[in-house]
PDB file of C-alpha atoms in Angstrom:
ATOM      1  CA  MET W   1      38.758  61.696  33.375  1.00 50.00           C
ATOM      2  CA  VAL W   2      36.668  62.472  30.303  1.00 55.00           C
ATOM      3  CA  PHE W   3      38.344  62.098  26.920  1.00 55.00           C
ATOM      4  CA  ASP W   4      38.274  65.364  24.993  1.00 60.00           C
ATOM      5  CA  ARG W   5      39.149  64.918  21.331  1.00 59.00           C
ATOM      6  CA  ARG W   6      40.063  68.584  20.792  1.00 61.00           C
ATOM      7  CA  HIS W   7      42.420  68.558  23.761  1.00 63.00           C
ATOM      8  CA  PHE W   8      44.050  65.370  22.443  1.00 61.00           C
ATOM      9  CA  ASP W   9      44.510  66.828  18.937  1.00 66.00           C
ATOM     10  CA  ILE W  10      46.092  70.014  20.301  1.00 70.00           C
ATOM     11  CA  THR W  11      48.400  67.996  22.564  1.00 72.00           C
ATOM     12  CA  VAL W  12      49.549  65.838  19.643  1.00 69.00           C
ATOM     13  CA  ILE W  13      50.206  68.920  17.505  1.00 72.00           C
ATOM     14  CA  ILE W  14      52.177  70.589  20.315  1.00 73.00           C
ATOM     15  CA  LEU W  15      54.278  67.484  20.995  1.00 74.00           C
ATOM     16  CA  PHE W  16      54.918  66.284  17.449  1.00 75.00           C
ATOM     17  CA  GLY W  17      54.049  69.229  15.261  1.00 73.00           C
ATOM     18  CA  ARG W  18      51.504  69.370  12.469  1.00 73.00           C
ATOM     19  CA  PRO W  19      51.943  66.549   9.935  1.00 71.00           C
ATOM     20  CA  PRO W  20      53.072  67.782   6.498  1.00 76.00           C
ATOM     21  CA  ASN W  21      50.493  67.972   3.700  1.00 78.00           C
ATOM     22  CA  GLU W  22      52.481  65.420   1.722  1.00 85.00           C
ATOM     23  CA  TYR W  23      51.992  62.853   4.485  1.00 83.00           C
ATOM     24  CA  LEU W  24      48.246  63.550   4.679  1.00 81.00           C
ATOM     25  CA  ASN W  25      47.848  63.281   0.909  1.00 86.00           C
ATOM     26  CA  ASN W  26      49.828  60.030   0.848  1.00 89.00           C
ATOM     27  CA  LEU W  27      47.759  58.605   3.720  1.00 89.00           C
ATOM     28  CA  GLU W  28      44.511  59.569   2.018  1.00 90.00           C
ATOM     29  CA  ALA W  29      45.612  57.938  -1.261  1.00 93.00           C
ATOM     30  CA  ARG W  30      46.639  54.724   0.517  1.00 94.00           C
ATOM     31  CA  LEU W  31      43.352  54.534   2.438  1.00 93.00           C
ATOM     32  CA  GLU W  32      41.389  55.089  -0.771  1.00 94.00           C
ATOM     33  CA  SER W  33      43.292  52.305  -2.558  1.00 95.00           C
ATOM     34  CA  VAL W  34      42.725  49.895   0.357  1.00 95.00           C
ATOM     35  CA  TYR W  35      39.024  50.776   0.392  1.00 95.00           C
ATOM     36  CA  THR W  36      38.747  50.198  -3.378  1.00 96.00           C
ATOM     37  CA  PHE W  37      40.591  46.872  -3.108  1.00 97.00           C
ATOM     38  CA  ALA W  38      38.317  45.698  -0.267  1.00 96.00           C
ATOM     39  CA  ARG W  39      35.178  46.717  -2.188  1.00 97.00           C
ATOM     40  CA  GLU W  40      36.334  44.764  -5.269  1.00 97.00           C
ATOM     41  CA  ARG W  41      37.135  41.671  -3.205  1.00 97.00           C
ATOM     42  CA  ILE W  42      33.729  41.758  -1.483  1.00 97.00           C
ATOM     43  CA  LYS W  43      31.982  42.072  -4.853  1.00 97.00           C
ATOM     44  CA  LEU W  44      34.026  39.155  -6.251  1.00 96.00           C
ATOM     45  CA  ALA W  45      33.244  36.979  -3.220  1.00 97.00           C
ATOM     46  CA  SER W  46      29.541  37.841  -3.504  1.00 96.00           C
ATOM     47  CA  GLU W  47      29.471  36.847  -7.177  1.00 94.00           C
ATOM     48  CA  ARG W  48      31.239  33.551  -6.388  1.00 94.00           C
ATOM     49  CA  MET W  49      28.731  32.743  -3.632  1.00 93.00           C
ATOM     50  CA  LYS W  50      25.808  33.496  -5.959  1.00 86.00           C
ATOM     51  CA  THR W  51      27.270  31.313  -8.712  1.00 86.00           C
ATOM     52  CA  ARG W  52      27.868  28.462  -6.265  1.00 86.00           C
ATOM     53  CA  TYR W  53      24.334  28.735  -4.851  1.00 81.00           C
ATOM     54  CA  ASP W  54      22.700  28.930  -8.273  1.00 77.00           C
ATOM     55  CA  SER W  55      24.694  25.931  -9.551  1.00 78.00           C
ATOM     56  CA  GLY W  56      23.078  23.760  -6.883  1.00 73.00           C
ATOM     57  CA  THR W  57      19.557  24.594  -7.965  1.00 69.00           C
ATOM     58  CA  THR W  58      17.132  22.021  -9.268  1.00 66.00           C
ATOM     59  CA  ASP W  59      17.164  20.884 -12.887  1.00 70.00           C
ATOM     60  CA  HIS W  60      13.569  21.977 -13.493  1.00 78.00           C
ATOM     61  CA  ASN W  61      12.959  24.279 -16.421  1.00 83.00           C
ATOM     62  CA  PHE W  62       9.476  25.694 -16.106  1.00 89.00           C
ATOM     63  CA  LYS W  63       7.642  27.422 -18.936  1.00 90.00           C
ATOM     64  CA  GLU W  64       4.928  30.055 -18.743  1.00 91.00           C
ATOM     65  CA  CYS W  65       1.550  28.620 -17.643  1.00 89.00           C
ATOM     66  CA  ASP W  66       3.191  25.540 -16.038  1.00 92.00           C
ATOM     67  CA  GLN W  67       1.630  24.498 -12.742  1.00 94.00           C
ATOM     68  CA  VAL W  68       3.959  24.339  -9.709  1.00 94.00           C
ATOM     69  CA  TRP W  69       3.966  23.785  -5.958  1.00 93.00           C
ATOM     70  CA  MET W  70       5.582  26.519  -3.855  1.00 93.00           C
ATOM     71  CA  TYR W  71       7.498  25.431  -0.752  1.00 91.00           C
ATOM     72  CA  ASN W  72       6.215  27.525   2.150  1.00 88.00           C
ATOM     73  CA  PRO W  73       6.309  25.642   5.461  1.00 84.00           C
ATOM     74  CA  LYS W  74       3.903  26.869   8.136  1.00 83.00           C
ATOM     75  CA  ARG W  75       4.478  25.463  11.590  1.00 80.00           C
ATOM     76  CA  ARG W  76       1.367  24.833  13.661  1.00 81.00           C
ATOM     77  CA  LYS W  77       1.643  24.332  17.364  1.00 84.00           C
ATOM     78  CA  GLY W  78       0.677  20.874  18.564  1.00 84.00           C
ATOM     79  CA  LEU W  79       1.249  19.153  15.201  1.00 83.00           C
ATOM     80  CA  SER W  80       4.344  17.216  14.289  1.00 85.00           C
ATOM     81  CA  PRO W  81       6.370  18.995  11.555  1.00 80.00           C
ATOM     82  CA  ASN W  82       6.352  15.711   9.618  1.00 84.00           C
ATOM     83  CA  LEU W  83       2.568  15.790   9.384  1.00 82.00           C
ATOM     84  CA  GLN W  84       2.260  19.418   8.333  1.00 81.00           C
ATOM     85  CA  GLN W  85       1.763  20.576   4.775  1.00 82.00           C
ATOM     86  CA  ASN W  86       4.859  22.391   3.505  1.00 87.00           C
ATOM     87  CA  CYS W  87       3.727  23.310   0.003  1.00 89.00           C
ATOM     88  CA  GLU W  88       1.068  25.624  -1.378  1.00 88.00           C
ATOM     89  CA  GLY W  89      -0.468  25.491  -4.773  1.00 84.00           C
ATOM     90  CA  PRO W  90      -0.978  24.962  -7.470  1.00 92.00           C
ATOM     91  CA  TYR W  91       0.555  28.194  -8.754  1.00 95.00           C
ATOM     92  CA  SER W  92       1.008  29.154 -12.398  1.00 94.00           C
ATOM     93  CA  ILE W  93       4.260  30.436 -13.849  1.00 95.00           C
ATOM     94  CA  VAL W  94       3.659  33.965 -15.125  1.00 95.00           C
ATOM     95  CA  LYS W  95       7.160  34.730 -16.367  1.00 94.00           C
ATOM     96  CA  LYS W  96      10.714  33.460 -16.173  1.00 93.00           C
ATOM     97  CA  LEU W  97      12.757  36.445 -14.967  1.00 94.00           C
ATOM     98  CA  ASN W  98      16.169  34.757 -15.293  1.00 89.00           C
ATOM     99  CA  ASP W  99      17.635  31.248 -15.058  1.00 84.00           C
ATOM    100  CA  VAL W 100      16.614  30.745 -11.426  1.00 86.00           C
ATOM    101  CA  VAL W 101      13.903  33.312 -10.622  1.00 92.00           C
ATOM    102  CA  TYR W 102      10.241  33.051 -11.630  1.00 95.00           C
ATOM    103  CA  ARG W 103       7.126  35.177 -11.197  1.00 96.00           C
ATOM    104  CA  ILE W 104       4.121  33.073 -10.127  1.00 96.00           C
ATOM    105  CA  HIS W 105       0.488  33.596  -9.105  1.00 95.00           C
ATOM    106  CA  ARG W 106      -2.386  31.432  -7.921  1.00 93.00           C
ATOM    107  CA  THR W 107      -5.122  33.176  -9.882  1.00 91.00           C
ATOM    108  CA  PRO W 108      -4.884  35.971 -12.447  1.00 90.00           C
ATOM    109  CA  ASN W 109      -6.282  38.419  -9.863  1.00 92.00           C
ATOM    110  CA  ASP W 110      -3.645  37.589  -7.225  1.00 90.00           C
ATOM    111  CA  LYS W 111      -0.570  39.716  -6.744  1.00 93.00           C
ATOM    112  CA  PRO W 112       2.329  37.830  -8.393  1.00 94.00           C
ATOM    113  CA  LYS W 113       5.194  36.516  -6.243  1.00 95.00           C
ATOM    114  CA  VAL W 114       8.825  36.427  -7.301  1.00 96.00           C
ATOM    115  CA  ILE W 115      10.283  33.070  -6.231  1.00 94.00           C
ATOM    116  CA  HIS W 116      13.640  31.282  -6.562  1.00 91.00           C
ATOM    117  CA  ILE W 117      13.495  27.961  -8.413  1.00 90.00           C
ATOM    118  CA  ASN W 118      14.637  26.073  -5.294  1.00 88.00           C
ATOM    119  CA  LEU W 119      11.229  26.779  -3.738  1.00 91.00           C
ATOM    120  CA  LEU W 120       9.266  25.384  -6.686  1.00 92.00           C
ATOM    121  CA  ALA W 121       8.340  21.821  -7.612  1.00 90.00           C
ATOM    122  CA  PRO W 122       6.375  20.547 -10.610  1.00 91.00           C
ATOM    123  CA  TYR W 123       2.654  20.115 -10.001  1.00 90.00           C
ATOM    124  CA  ARG W 124       0.936  16.911 -11.008  1.00 83.00           C
ATOM    125  CA  ALA W 125      -2.767  16.287 -10.406  1.00 73.00           C
ATOM    126  CA  ALA W 126      -1.955  13.101  -8.462  1.00 65.00           C
ATOM    127  CA  ASP W 127       0.183  15.187  -6.077  1.00 56.00           C
ATOM    128  CA  HIS W 128      -2.854  17.170  -5.014  1.00 55.00           C
ATOM    129  CA  ARG W 129      -4.455  14.184  -3.299  1.00 51.00           C
ATOM    130  CA  SER W 130      -1.261  13.391  -1.398  1.00 54.00           C
ATOM    131  CA  MET W 131      -0.934  17.002  -0.228  1.00 53.00           C
ATOM    132  CA  LEU W 132      -4.368  16.991   1.445  1.00 49.00           C
TER     133      LEU W 132
END
């Protein structure tokens, strides 16, 4: 048997009568309040998760023109992950967008990337030899 919504609605109205407008208005108001409450709770939980994540970030405070490594692991088949290079760079800090997000580029002609501070590490010239 195929379910026919219109047939079901008519059957319900015949058996129980049409619900009063007061009931429908009350139901609509309750559903709206539950929806609003759920939306607020989701927003609150999202803000808490962001705060918790950002609090665990590194203690680095980069300034404009600082040199940094960007963590960007590339897995190559046939090579052990321990022997693969996980960082690219050096990149230059273009701008600090907020406490944990930076805009970086490799050369002034490159398109800048927006990167979270957790993916950045300070660049030192001695590091370059160890990364090769």
